[in-house]
Short mmCIF file of C-alpha atoms in Angstrom, two decimals:
data_model
loop_
_atom_site.label_atom_id
_atom_site.label_comp_id
_atom_site.label_asym_id
_atom_site.label_seq_id
_atom_site.Cartn_x
_atom_site.Cartn_y
_atom_site.Cartn_z
CA MET A 403 -24.94 -124.32 -28.49
CA THR A 404 -23.23 -121.01 -29.31
CA THR A 405 -19.92 -120.79 -31.15
CA THR A 406 -16.89 -118.54 -30.96
CA ASP A 407 -13.31 -118.58 -32.17
CA VAL A 408 -11.69 -118.25 -28.73
CA LEU A 409 -13.04 -118.79 -25.23
CA ILE A 410 -10.91 -117.19 -22.51
CA VAL A 411 -11.49 -118.54 -19.00
CA GLY A 412 -10.23 -116.01 -16.47
CA ALA A 413 -10.30 -112.21 -16.56
CA GLY A 414 -7.22 -111.32 -14.53
CA PRO A 415 -4.28 -109.45 -16.11
CA THR A 416 -3.41 -112.47 -18.29
CA GLY A 417 -6.89 -113.08 -19.69
CA LEU A 418 -7.57 -109.37 -20.16
CA THR A 419 -4.31 -108.87 -22.08
CA LEU A 420 -5.28 -111.69 -24.42
CA ALA A 421 -8.78 -110.26 -24.83
CA ASN A 422 -7.34 -106.85 -25.75
CA LEU A 423 -5.28 -108.39 -28.54
CA LEU A 424 -8.19 -110.43 -29.89
CA ALA A 425 -10.54 -107.44 -29.80
CA ARG A 426 -8.06 -105.28 -31.70
CA GLY A 427 -7.52 -108.08 -34.21
CA GLY A 428 -11.21 -108.53 -34.96
CA VAL A 429 -11.34 -112.10 -33.59
CA ASP A 430 -14.65 -113.41 -32.26
CA PHE A 431 -14.13 -114.36 -28.62
CA ARG A 432 -15.75 -114.59 -25.22
CA ILE A 433 -14.06 -114.01 -21.88
CA VAL A 434 -15.64 -115.34 -18.68
CA ASP A 435 -14.70 -115.20 -15.01
CA GLN A 436 -16.28 -116.73 -11.93
CA LYS A 437 -15.63 -113.57 -9.90
CA ALA A 438 -18.22 -110.81 -9.70
CA GLY A 439 -15.78 -108.25 -11.08
CA PRO A 440 -12.13 -107.16 -11.15
CA VAL A 441 -10.12 -107.46 -7.95
CA ALA A 442 -10.32 -104.64 -5.44
CA GLU A 443 -7.10 -105.48 -3.57
CA SER A 444 -3.68 -104.37 -4.77
CA ARG A 445 -2.22 -107.93 -4.93
CA ALA A 446 0.62 -107.98 -7.52
CA LEU A 447 2.33 -104.62 -7.36
CA VAL A 448 5.07 -104.09 -9.96
CA VAL A 449 4.92 -103.68 -13.74
CA HIS A 450 8.33 -104.05 -15.36
CA ALA A 451 9.82 -102.39 -18.43
CA LYS A 452 9.18 -105.33 -20.78
CA THR A 453 5.50 -105.34 -19.84
CA LEU A 454 5.27 -101.57 -20.35
CA GLU A 455 6.73 -102.05 -23.83
CA LEU A 456 3.94 -104.53 -24.57
CA PHE A 457 1.35 -102.14 -23.14
CA ASP A 458 2.80 -99.44 -25.39
CA ARG A 459 1.83 -101.52 -28.43
CA LEU A 460 -1.73 -101.62 -27.09
CA GLY A 461 -1.71 -97.86 -26.56
CA LEU A 462 -1.94 -98.31 -22.78
CA ALA A 463 1.58 -97.67 -21.46
CA ALA A 464 1.25 -93.89 -21.15
CA ARG A 465 -1.90 -94.31 -19.06
CA ALA A 466 -0.16 -96.77 -16.74
CA VAL A 467 2.90 -94.57 -16.28
CA ALA A 468 0.72 -91.52 -15.59
CA ALA A 469 -1.29 -93.36 -12.93
CA GLY A 470 1.56 -95.37 -11.40
CA ARG A 471 4.66 -94.49 -9.43
CA ARG A 472 8.14 -94.90 -10.83
CA VAL A 473 10.63 -96.59 -8.52
CA GLY A 474 14.10 -95.79 -9.73
CA ALA A 475 16.16 -97.41 -6.99
CA VAL A 476 16.20 -100.12 -4.33
CA SER A 477 18.38 -99.95 -1.21
CA LEU A 478 19.52 -102.96 0.80
CA VAL A 479 19.71 -102.78 4.58
CA SER A 480 21.52 -105.45 6.59
CA GLY A 481 22.43 -105.39 10.27
CA GLY A 482 20.99 -101.91 10.64
CA ARG A 483 23.31 -100.45 8.02
CA SER A 484 22.99 -99.58 4.37
CA ALA A 485 24.48 -102.36 2.28
CA GLY A 486 24.14 -100.84 -1.17
CA LYS A 487 21.80 -99.09 -3.57
CA LEU A 488 20.80 -100.17 -7.07
CA SER A 489 19.65 -97.27 -9.25
CA PHE A 490 17.37 -98.28 -12.10
CA PHE A 491 17.24 -94.76 -13.56
CA GLU A 492 21.02 -94.75 -13.93
CA ALA A 493 20.90 -98.25 -15.41
CA GLY A 494 18.47 -97.05 -18.08
CA ARG A 495 20.43 -93.99 -19.16
CA ASP A 496 22.00 -95.85 -22.06
CA ASP A 497 18.78 -95.33 -24.03
CA ARG A 498 17.92 -99.05 -24.22
CA THR A 499 14.27 -98.71 -23.20
CA PRO A 500 11.81 -95.83 -22.81
CA TYR A 501 10.91 -97.26 -19.38
CA PRO A 502 14.09 -97.36 -17.23
CA PHE A 503 12.26 -98.03 -13.97
CA ALA A 504 9.97 -100.39 -12.12
CA LEU A 505 6.40 -99.06 -12.08
CA ILE A 506 4.30 -99.43 -8.96
CA PHE A 507 1.00 -100.18 -10.63
CA ASP A 508 -0.87 -102.85 -8.74
CA GLN A 509 -3.06 -105.66 -10.02
CA SER A 510 -6.33 -103.82 -9.44
CA GLN A 511 -5.01 -100.86 -11.45
CA THR A 512 -3.70 -103.16 -14.17
CA GLU A 513 -7.05 -104.93 -14.50
CA ARG A 514 -8.92 -101.62 -14.72
CA LEU A 515 -6.46 -100.38 -17.35
CA LEU A 516 -6.94 -103.50 -19.46
CA LEU A 517 -10.71 -103.49 -18.96
CA GLY A 518 -10.81 -99.92 -20.24
CA GLY A 519 -8.79 -100.86 -23.31
CA LEU A 520 -11.03 -103.86 -23.95
CA GLU A 521 -14.24 -101.87 -23.69
CA GLU A 522 -12.88 -99.22 -26.06
CA HIS A 523 -12.68 -101.96 -28.69
CA GLY A 524 -16.15 -103.33 -28.05
CA GLY A 525 -15.22 -106.21 -25.73
CA ARG A 526 -16.72 -107.12 -22.38
CA VAL A 527 -16.19 -109.66 -19.62
CA GLU A 528 -18.95 -112.08 -18.61
CA TRP A 529 -18.52 -111.83 -14.84
CA GLY A 530 -20.00 -114.39 -12.46
CA THR A 531 -19.70 -117.13 -15.08
CA GLU A 532 -18.32 -120.50 -13.99
CA LEU A 533 -16.71 -123.21 -16.12
CA LEU A 534 -18.56 -126.48 -15.42
CA SER A 535 -16.99 -128.80 -17.99
CA LEU A 536 -14.48 -128.85 -20.82
CA THR A 537 -13.92 -131.38 -23.60
CA HIS A 538 -11.88 -131.06 -26.78
CA ASP A 539 -10.89 -132.90 -29.94
CA ALA A 540 -9.13 -132.13 -33.20
CA ALA A 541 -12.03 -129.97 -34.40
CA GLY A 542 -12.34 -127.72 -31.35
CA ALA A 543 -13.51 -127.57 -27.74
CA ARG A 544 -16.81 -127.51 -25.92
CA ALA A 545 -17.26 -125.78 -22.60
CA GLY A 546 -20.19 -125.96 -20.22
CA LEU A 547 -20.83 -122.65 -18.44
CA ARG A 548 -23.11 -121.40 -15.67
CA ASP A 549 -23.81 -117.66 -15.68
CA ALA A 550 -24.48 -115.29 -12.79
CA ASP A 551 -28.22 -115.99 -12.93
CA GLY A 552 -27.75 -119.76 -12.77
CA GLY A 553 -28.44 -120.39 -16.45
CA GLU A 554 -26.35 -123.08 -18.11
CA ALA A 555 -25.12 -123.20 -21.69
CA THR A 556 -22.54 -124.90 -23.88
CA ILE A 557 -20.04 -123.02 -26.01
CA SER A 558 -18.24 -124.51 -28.99
CA ALA A 559 -14.87 -122.80 -29.53
CA ARG A 560 -12.03 -123.32 -31.97
CA TRP A 561 -9.61 -122.69 -29.10
CA VAL A 562 -9.86 -122.34 -25.32
CA VAL A 563 -7.35 -120.46 -23.18
CA GLY A 564 -7.15 -121.17 -19.46
CA ALA A 565 -6.04 -117.98 -17.74
CA ASP A 566 -7.91 -118.98 -14.60
CA GLY A 567 -5.24 -118.92 -11.92
CA ALA A 568 -3.27 -121.36 -9.81
CA HIS A 569 -6.28 -123.61 -9.13
CA SER A 570 -7.17 -123.60 -12.85
CA PRO A 571 -10.27 -125.68 -13.67
CA VAL A 572 -9.06 -125.70 -17.28
CA ARG A 573 -5.76 -127.30 -16.28
CA GLN A 574 -7.60 -129.80 -14.11
CA ALA A 575 -9.93 -130.68 -17.00
CA LEU A 576 -6.85 -131.44 -19.10
CA GLY A 577 -5.53 -133.78 -16.41
CA LEU A 578 -2.21 -131.96 -16.18
CA SER A 579 -0.06 -131.96 -13.07
CA PHE A 580 1.23 -128.84 -11.31
CA ALA A 581 4.61 -130.02 -10.08
CA GLY A 582 6.62 -128.04 -7.56
CA GLU A 583 6.50 -127.26 -3.88
CA THR A 584 5.25 -124.86 -1.26
CA TYR A 585 7.80 -122.88 0.73
CA GLU A 586 7.84 -123.60 4.44
CA GLN A 587 7.66 -119.97 5.51
CA THR A 588 4.41 -118.03 5.62
CA ALA A 589 4.61 -114.51 4.22
CA PHE A 590 2.54 -111.46 5.08
CA LEU A 591 1.78 -108.32 3.17
CA ALA A 592 0.32 -105.05 4.31
CA ASP A 593 -0.63 -101.90 2.40
CA VAL A 594 -0.11 -99.16 4.98
CA ASP A 595 0.90 -95.57 5.57
CA LEU A 596 4.36 -95.43 7.13
CA GLU A 597 6.01 -92.69 9.11
CA TRP A 598 9.81 -92.71 8.93
CA GLU A 599 12.71 -90.54 7.85
CA LEU A 600 13.70 -92.40 4.70
CA PRO A 601 13.26 -90.99 1.17
CA PHE A 602 9.95 -92.00 -0.41
CA ASN A 603 11.05 -92.37 -4.02
CA GLN A 604 12.68 -95.79 -3.73
CA GLY A 605 12.22 -99.27 -2.35
CA TYR A 606 14.00 -100.94 0.55
CA VAL A 607 14.93 -104.55 1.26
CA GLU A 608 15.97 -105.37 4.81
CA LEU A 609 17.54 -108.71 5.72
CA THR A 610 16.27 -109.99 9.08
CA PRO A 611 16.87 -113.13 11.20
CA ASP A 612 13.30 -114.18 10.38
CA GLY A 613 13.85 -113.76 6.64
CA PHE A 614 13.35 -110.38 4.99
CA LEU A 615 11.24 -107.24 4.84
CA LEU A 616 10.43 -105.38 1.62
CA PHE A 617 9.10 -101.81 1.54
CA LEU A 618 7.78 -100.42 -1.77
CA PRO A 619 6.22 -96.94 -2.13
CA MET A 620 2.62 -96.77 -3.38
CA GLY A 621 0.97 -93.63 -4.69
CA ASP A 622 2.08 -90.18 -3.58
CA ASP A 623 0.73 -90.02 -0.03
CA GLY A 624 3.22 -92.00 2.06
CA GLY A 625 1.64 -95.37 1.35
CA TYR A 626 3.84 -98.46 1.27
CA ARG A 627 3.48 -102.13 0.48
CA VAL A 628 5.26 -104.06 3.24
CA VAL A 629 6.06 -107.70 2.51
CA GLY A 630 7.96 -110.02 4.76
CA THR A 631 8.37 -113.39 6.42
CA LEU A 632 5.93 -114.03 9.24
CA PRO A 633 7.96 -114.88 12.36
CA ALA A 634 7.48 -118.45 13.59
CA ARG A 635 6.19 -117.11 16.90
CA MET A 636 3.24 -115.61 15.03
CA SER A 637 2.07 -118.73 13.21
CA GLN A 638 -1.59 -118.01 12.55
CA LYS A 639 -4.33 -118.41 9.96
CA GLU A 640 -5.98 -115.00 10.18
CA ARG A 641 -4.84 -111.80 8.52
CA PRO A 642 -2.38 -109.88 10.69
CA THR A 643 -3.71 -106.81 12.47
CA ALA A 644 -2.04 -103.42 12.33
CA ALA A 645 -0.69 -104.04 15.82
CA GLN A 646 0.85 -107.35 14.75
CA VAL A 647 2.51 -105.79 11.71
CA GLN A 648 3.89 -103.04 13.93
CA GLU A 649 5.17 -105.70 16.34
CA ILE A 650 7.04 -107.40 13.47
CA LEU A 651 8.62 -104.10 12.45
CA ASP A 652 9.56 -103.24 16.03
CA GLN A 653 11.24 -106.59 16.64
CA SER A 654 12.75 -107.33 13.22
CA SER A 655 13.41 -104.00 11.49
CA THR A 656 16.00 -101.35 12.28
CA LEU A 657 14.39 -98.65 10.12
CA GLY A 658 12.13 -97.14 12.79
CA ALA A 659 8.94 -97.37 10.74
CA ARG A 660 5.63 -96.49 12.40
CA ILE A 661 2.35 -97.65 10.88
CA GLY A 662 -0.50 -95.21 10.34
CA VAL A 663 -3.52 -96.13 8.24
CA VAL A 664 -3.83 -99.81 7.27
CA ARG A 665 -5.56 -100.40 3.92
CA TRP A 666 -5.16 -104.15 3.53
CA THR A 667 -3.30 -107.07 5.06
CA SER A 668 -3.02 -110.68 4.03
CA LEU A 669 -1.18 -113.92 4.71
CA TYR A 670 -0.07 -116.28 1.98
CA ARG A 671 2.03 -119.34 1.38
CA THR A 672 4.45 -119.00 -1.49
CA HIS A 673 4.63 -121.71 -4.14
CA HIS A 674 6.75 -122.46 -7.15
CA ARG A 675 5.02 -124.79 -9.56
CA MET A 676 4.73 -125.40 -13.29
CA THR A 677 2.64 -127.69 -15.45
CA GLU A 678 4.20 -130.05 -17.98
CA ARG A 679 2.33 -128.64 -20.98
CA PHE A 680 1.18 -125.18 -22.01
CA ARG A 681 -0.93 -126.61 -24.83
CA VAL A 682 -3.01 -129.74 -25.25
CA GLY A 683 -4.65 -129.83 -28.67
CA ARG A 684 -6.85 -126.76 -28.96
CA VAL A 685 -6.56 -125.76 -25.30
CA PHE A 686 -3.84 -123.44 -23.99
CA LEU A 687 -2.73 -122.45 -20.49
CA ALA A 688 -1.29 -119.04 -19.59
CA GLY A 689 -0.23 -117.13 -16.49
CA ASP A 690 -0.78 -118.67 -13.06
CA ALA A 691 -2.71 -121.55 -14.61
CA ALA A 692 0.60 -122.68 -16.15
CA HIS A 693 3.19 -121.51 -13.60
CA ILE A 694 3.42 -119.75 -10.24
CA HIS A 695 6.51 -118.19 -8.72
CA SER A 696 7.96 -116.82 -5.54
CA PRO A 697 7.47 -113.04 -5.15
CA ALA A 698 11.20 -112.40 -5.68
CA GLY A 699 11.58 -109.72 -8.34
CA GLY A 700 7.84 -109.23 -8.88
CA GLN A 701 7.83 -111.55 -11.90
CA GLY A 702 4.47 -113.35 -11.68
CA MET A 703 1.96 -110.90 -13.16
CA ASN A 704 4.49 -109.72 -15.74
CA THR A 705 5.17 -113.26 -16.90
CA GLY A 706 1.44 -113.96 -17.30
CA ILE A 707 0.97 -110.82 -19.37
CA GLY A 708 3.93 -111.91 -21.51
CA ASP A 709 2.29 -115.32 -22.04
CA ALA A 710 -0.95 -113.69 -23.15
CA TYR A 711 0.74 -111.34 -25.57
CA ASN A 712 2.83 -114.12 -27.08
CA LEU A 713 -0.22 -116.31 -27.66
CA GLY A 714 -2.57 -113.46 -28.57
CA TRP A 715 -0.90 -112.15 -31.71
CA LYS A 716 -0.54 -115.70 -33.01
CA LEU A 717 -4.23 -116.43 -32.44
CA VAL A 718 -5.20 -113.19 -34.20
CA LEU A 719 -3.35 -114.21 -37.36
CA VAL A 720 -4.41 -117.86 -37.37
CA ALA A 721 -8.06 -117.20 -36.48
CA GLY A 722 -8.20 -114.56 -39.22
CA GLY A 723 -6.85 -116.93 -41.86
CA ARG A 724 -3.69 -114.89 -42.27
CA ALA A 725 -1.15 -117.36 -40.86
CA GLU A 726 -0.69 -121.12 -40.86
CA GLU A 727 -2.10 -122.92 -37.81
CA SER A 728 1.35 -124.40 -37.12
CA LEU A 729 2.34 -120.93 -35.86
CA LEU A 730 0.44 -121.75 -32.65
CA ASP A 731 2.95 -124.51 -31.90
CA ALA A 732 5.53 -121.80 -31.18
CA TYR A 733 3.63 -120.59 -28.09
CA GLU A 734 4.60 -123.54 -25.92
CA ALA A 735 8.07 -123.74 -27.48
CA GLU A 736 8.75 -120.09 -26.61
CA ARG A 737 7.03 -119.56 -23.28
CA MET A 738 7.81 -122.81 -21.45
CA PRO A 739 11.61 -122.26 -21.41
CA PHE A 740 11.07 -118.64 -20.39
CA ALA A 741 8.72 -119.56 -17.53
CA ARG A 742 11.15 -122.26 -16.40
CA ALA A 743 14.00 -119.72 -16.28
CA ILE A 744 11.89 -117.24 -14.30
CA LEU A 745 10.81 -120.01 -11.92
CA SER A 746 14.40 -121.08 -11.30
CA GLY A 747 15.74 -117.55 -10.86
CA SER A 748 13.01 -116.32 -8.52
CA ASP A 749 13.23 -119.55 -6.51
CA ARG A 750 16.96 -119.13 -5.90
CA GLY A 751 16.52 -115.47 -5.01
CA PHE A 752 13.69 -116.16 -2.57
CA HIS A 753 15.53 -119.01 -0.85
CA LEU A 754 18.58 -116.78 -0.43
CA VAL A 755 16.80 -113.94 1.40
CA ASP A 756 14.10 -115.94 3.18
CA THR A 757 16.27 -118.56 4.84
CA THR A 758 16.11 -118.96 8.62
CA ASP A 759 18.63 -121.81 8.85
CA PRO A 760 21.56 -120.63 11.06
CA VAL A 761 24.27 -121.77 8.62
CA SER A 762 22.47 -120.37 5.58
CA GLN A 763 21.82 -117.11 7.42
CA ARG A 764 25.54 -116.49 7.80
CA ILE A 765 25.85 -116.89 4.04
CA LYS A 766 22.83 -114.61 3.53
CA PHE A 767 24.14 -111.72 5.64
CA VAL A 768 27.49 -111.83 3.84
CA GLY A 769 26.59 -113.06 0.37
CA VAL A 770 23.49 -110.97 -0.38
CA PRO A 771 25.17 -107.60 0.41
CA PHE A 772 28.20 -108.67 -1.65
CA LEU A 773 26.06 -109.59 -4.66
CA PHE A 774 23.93 -106.46 -4.26
CA ASN A 775 26.99 -104.20 -4.19
CA LEU A 776 28.39 -106.02 -7.19
CA ALA A 777 25.17 -105.39 -9.13
CA SER A 778 25.20 -101.74 -8.03
CA ARG A 779 28.50 -101.02 -9.74
CA ALA A 780 28.29 -98.94 -12.89
CA ALA A 781 29.55 -101.75 -15.11
CA LEU A 782 26.80 -104.14 -13.96
CA ARG A 783 23.86 -101.86 -13.13
CA GLY A 784 22.42 -102.13 -16.62
CA ARG A 785 22.75 -105.91 -16.56
CA ALA A 786 20.91 -106.17 -13.23
CA PHE A 787 18.09 -103.97 -14.49
CA TRP A 788 17.99 -105.96 -17.75
CA LEU A 789 17.43 -109.19 -15.83
CA VAL A 790 14.82 -107.96 -13.35
CA SER A 791 12.80 -106.08 -15.99
CA GLN A 792 12.55 -109.12 -18.35
CA LEU A 793 14.21 -107.18 -21.18
CA TRP A 794 16.49 -110.21 -21.60
CA THR A 795 13.58 -112.26 -23.00
CA THR A 796 14.63 -114.17 -26.11
CA TYR A 797 13.16 -116.87 -28.34
CA ARG A 798 16.27 -117.86 -30.30
CA ASP A 799 15.37 -121.55 -30.16
CA SER A 800 11.81 -121.03 -31.38
CA PRO A 801 10.70 -122.88 -34.51
CA ALA A 802 9.02 -119.66 -35.65
CA VAL A 803 12.18 -117.53 -35.99
CA ALA A 804 14.89 -117.75 -38.63
CA GLU A 805 17.96 -115.99 -39.97
CA SER A 806 19.99 -116.14 -43.16
CA GLY A 807 23.38 -114.85 -44.10
CA PRO A 808 26.09 -114.49 -41.41
CA VAL A 809 24.76 -116.13 -38.21
CA GLY A 810 25.98 -115.06 -34.79
CA ARG A 811 25.80 -111.28 -34.95
CA LEU A 812 23.67 -109.48 -32.38
CA PRO A 813 20.80 -109.07 -32.19
CA ARG A 814 19.81 -112.59 -33.20
CA ALA A 815 16.48 -113.78 -34.56
CA GLY A 816 14.25 -114.30 -31.51
CA ASP A 817 15.81 -111.46 -29.52
CA ARG A 818 13.91 -108.34 -28.50
CA ALA A 819 14.26 -105.71 -31.23
CA PRO A 820 16.63 -103.03 -29.89
CA PHE A 821 15.26 -99.64 -28.94
CA GLY A 822 16.87 -96.53 -30.40
CA HIS A 823 16.26 -93.22 -32.12
CA LEU A 824 16.51 -92.19 -35.76
CA GLU A 825 18.99 -89.43 -36.50
CA ALA A 826 18.42 -88.82 -40.21
CA GLY A 827 15.67 -88.82 -42.79
CA GLY A 828 12.04 -87.84 -42.51
CA ASP A 829 11.61 -89.76 -39.25
CA ALA A 830 14.57 -88.11 -37.49
CA GLY A 831 13.88 -87.74 -33.78
CA ARG A 832 11.41 -90.61 -33.66
CA SER A 833 12.21 -93.85 -31.86
CA THR A 834 12.11 -97.34 -33.28
CA PHE A 835 9.14 -97.98 -31.00
CA ASP A 836 7.29 -95.18 -32.76
CA LEU A 837 7.86 -97.04 -36.02
CA LEU A 838 6.98 -100.42 -34.54
CA SER A 839 3.78 -99.34 -32.82
CA GLY A 840 0.55 -101.30 -32.96
CA THR A 841 -0.02 -105.02 -33.20
CA ASP A 842 1.10 -105.76 -36.79
CA HIS A 843 4.41 -107.07 -38.09
CA HIS A 844 7.00 -104.52 -39.20
CA LEU A 845 9.89 -104.96 -41.63
CA LEU A 846 12.99 -102.83 -41.14
CA PHE A 847 15.22 -102.39 -44.20
CA PHE A 848 18.63 -101.06 -43.13
CA GLU A 849 20.43 -99.60 -46.15
CA GLY A 850 23.85 -100.33 -44.62
CA LEU A 851 26.52 -97.79 -43.74
CA ARG A 852 27.86 -97.52 -47.33
CA PRO A 853 24.87 -98.25 -49.57
CA ASP A 854 24.66 -98.30 -53.32
CA PRO A 855 21.77 -95.82 -53.88
CA THR A 856 20.56 -97.56 -57.01
CA ARG A 857 20.59 -100.99 -55.44
CA ALA A 858 18.98 -99.68 -52.22
CA GLU A 859 16.09 -98.21 -54.18
CA ALA A 860 15.57 -101.43 -56.12
CA THR A 861 15.64 -103.49 -52.91
CA TRP A 862 13.11 -101.19 -51.30
CA GLU A 863 10.73 -101.58 -54.22
CA GLU A 864 11.08 -105.37 -54.01
CA ILE A 865 10.35 -105.29 -50.27
CA VAL A 866 7.19 -103.22 -50.66
CA GLN A 867 5.95 -105.48 -53.43
CA LEU A 868 6.76 -108.65 -51.47
CA VAL A 869 4.96 -107.80 -48.22
CA GLU A 870 1.85 -106.73 -50.11
CA GLY A 871 1.46 -110.32 -51.26
CA TYR A 872 0.43 -111.72 -47.83
CA ARG A 873 -2.72 -111.49 -45.76
CA ALA A 874 -0.78 -110.81 -42.56
CA PRO A 875 -0.20 -107.04 -42.34
CA VAL A 876 3.51 -106.16 -42.60
CA ASP A 877 4.52 -102.49 -42.46
CA PRO A 878 7.89 -101.81 -44.19
CA HIS A 879 10.27 -99.09 -42.99
CA ARG A 880 13.45 -97.86 -44.62
CA ILE A 881 16.35 -96.97 -42.29
CA ALA A 882 18.69 -94.64 -44.16
CA ALA A 883 22.48 -94.91 -43.93
CA GLY A 884 22.64 -91.67 -41.96
CA ASN A 885 21.27 -93.49 -38.93
CA ALA A 886 24.69 -94.85 -38.03
CA ARG A 887 24.01 -95.43 -34.34
CA LEU A 888 20.88 -97.41 -35.10
CA HIS A 889 22.75 -99.46 -37.71
CA GLU A 890 25.34 -100.24 -35.05
CA ARG A 891 22.72 -101.23 -32.48
CA TYR A 892 21.17 -103.68 -34.97
CA GLY A 893 24.55 -104.92 -36.24
CA ALA A 894 23.56 -103.83 -39.74
CA ASP A 895 26.79 -102.62 -41.34
CA VAL A 896 25.63 -104.07 -44.66
CA PRO A 897 22.09 -103.88 -46.10
CA SER A 898 19.95 -105.97 -43.76
CA LEU A 899 16.35 -106.99 -43.14
CA PHE A 900 14.64 -107.41 -39.76
CA LEU A 901 11.07 -108.66 -39.54
CA ILE A 902 9.68 -107.56 -36.16
CA ARG A 903 6.79 -109.46 -34.60
CA PRO A 904 3.82 -107.83 -32.85
CA ASP A 905 5.45 -108.61 -29.48
CA GLY A 906 8.60 -106.69 -30.40
CA HIS A 907 10.85 -109.70 -31.08
CA ILE A 908 12.81 -110.36 -34.26
CA ALA A 909 11.09 -113.03 -36.33
CA TYR A 910 13.59 -112.98 -39.18
CA ARG A 911 17.02 -111.46 -39.74
CA GLY A 912 18.70 -111.64 -43.11
CA ASP A 913 20.88 -110.08 -45.77
CA ALA A 914 18.94 -107.60 -47.89
CA ALA A 915 20.99 -108.63 -50.92
CA ASP A 916 19.06 -111.91 -50.97
CA ILE A 917 15.37 -111.16 -50.47
CA ILE A 918 14.43 -114.71 -51.51
CA ASP A 919 15.19 -115.99 -48.01
CA LEU A 920 12.73 -113.50 -46.52
CA LYS A 921 10.11 -114.71 -48.99
CA LEU A 922 10.74 -118.31 -47.94
CA TYR A 923 10.21 -117.33 -44.31
CA LEU A 924 6.95 -115.53 -45.10
CA ASP A 925 5.73 -118.44 -47.21
CA ARG A 926 6.35 -120.84 -44.35
CA TRP A 927 4.15 -119.00 -41.86
CA PHE A 928 1.87 -116.53 -43.65
CA VAL A 929 -1.01 -117.09 -46.04
CA ARG A 930 -0.68 -115.41 -49.42
CA SER A 931 -3.24 -112.92 -50.62
CA ALA A 932 -4.82 -113.01 -54.05
CA VAL A 933 -1.96 -110.89 -55.38
CA ARG A 934 1.18 -113.02 -55.45
CA PRO A 935 4.55 -111.30 -54.96
CA LEU A 936 6.60 -111.34 -58.16
CA VAL A 937 9.76 -112.72 -56.58
CA GLU A 938 11.50 -115.80 -57.94
CA GLU A 939 11.13 -119.10 -56.12
CA ALA A 940 14.01 -120.69 -54.21
CA PRO A 941 14.59 -124.00 -52.39
CA LEU A 942 13.32 -124.08 -48.81
CA GLU A 943 16.67 -125.47 -47.65
CA ARG A 944 18.24 -122.04 -48.09
CA LEU A 945 16.60 -120.73 -44.95
CA VAL A 946 18.33 -121.31 -41.61
CA GLY A 947 15.92 -121.43 -38.66
#
C-alpha cells in the first residue's frame, strides 16, 4: 500500500486546478483519470472573468488570454430583427476587473493550460487509471486503483477528492444521491466555419420556435460554436451531420448562415442536478461530480474550477500543518450555496429561452427581448456582466470569515476583494491584483484618509510582527492615505485591515485601531510558529464572525 496526502480522482479542469494548487503548495498528491489523456474536443467553451482572476494567481491567465478570443458583446435576435446588444467591454470600463470580457477558451485548451502549469511544478497525471473501490474512516481513505497496464494497487490517502464528472464513481461510493432532472429537449452543438455578413467579434443568441440558437466565435478564422435545440422532427441518437445542421439553420434561423468546414458535432441531453453533500468525512466532491447545470451562461466549467480553487488552498494549509483542520469544513459551507444559486439561475434562464410550449413562447418572444434590452442599458450593463462572470461570488455566511468594528460597510468579509490601482507611494501604478498575486494570504493595512503618522507607523510594526508569528504565509501591504480612490473602494475611511485569502476573497475585515481582533481570527484558524507574536491576549467573544 502506498500513501499520499491527497488523491484526486479526475483530471478535467476541476481536478487539474486542484492539482496545480497542491503542487505549488508542496503537498504530496496523486491525480488519476480513467481516460487515456486530456480531451480533444472543445466541449465547454467560455472562461469567465472570475475564473481568469483565479488563473492569474496561478500565473496562467496571461497565457489563456493570449491563446483565447475575447468576446466583448452578445446580440439578441428575435423574429428576424435585432432585439438588443449587451457590451461586456463597456460594462468593464469602470475598472472593476482586469478581464472585462468573456474568453472563448475551450475545455481542451483549458486542460492543456492547466497540464502545462502542473508539469512546470513537477506534477503529472496518471492517465488510464481507474478507481475500483473507495473506503474511508476518521483516519483517512483507501482507494483501489487499476492502472493502464492492468496492475492493481491500493492507495492510502489523508483526503480524497472526487472530480470525476457527472457519473462520479467517488460520489457513488459515498452513496450520495444526485437529485434533479433532465430537460425534455435534446440539444446539439457544432464547431463549424460559418459564412455570413455579421461581425465576427461578438456572440449571437437567436430565439426560435424550436427553442434557441447560440453562435459564439472561436479562434480567428471564422470558426463558430453553434448550440441550439434539436427540432422534434429530428429526434435521433446519432451526431448530426453538416447537412442536418445546415437544415436546422435554414428552417429556424433568419441570419443566413452557411456552413463550411465542420470540426465536431454532438448531441446531448441537458441536466440540472446536485448532490446533498460536498464532503463526507475525508472525501470531497467538486465540479460535475457535485453539480451539473444547464448551458445557460456557460457556468459549468467555471463553477468546477471555483470549487477546486476554494478547496485547494485550504488543503494546502491543512496538509502542511499551517492551519487547523476545521478550516476544511468551510469548503462545503461556502460552495454548496454558491452552486445552488448557479443551478437555480441557469435553470430559469434555460427554461426561458428553450421553451416550445405555445403559451410560454409568447412570453419568451416578448419577455426575453425586454429583459435583454433592460440589461443593455448603461445603468445595468455592469450588473449584468457582474452576474454572468461570477464576480458576484461571496462567502459572507461562511464560518471561516469574520469582521470586527462597524459591520455593514462594503465590501464585507467573504466578498471578493475589490480590484483597483494604487495612485501614491512606491507601488503607484500597480494594481491590487499585483499586490495580491500568488497563492498566499495577504494583509492590507489602509492608513485611512486622515492618518496619524505616528500611530500608523506603530500599527504597521505591530502588523508585521503579528503575521510573522504564524506558519501560514501572510504578506502585509501598507496602503498610504494618498490612495484615496482605493480607500473609497474598500470603504476604508479610517485605518482598516483586510486579510485577503488565496482565492481573492476577504477573510477578515476590521478596525486597525484594535489589532487584537485580527490576532483572535488568526489564532482560530492558523497554527502558530515557534516565534509567538508579542500581542496581548483578548477574549474570543470580541470577534464577530
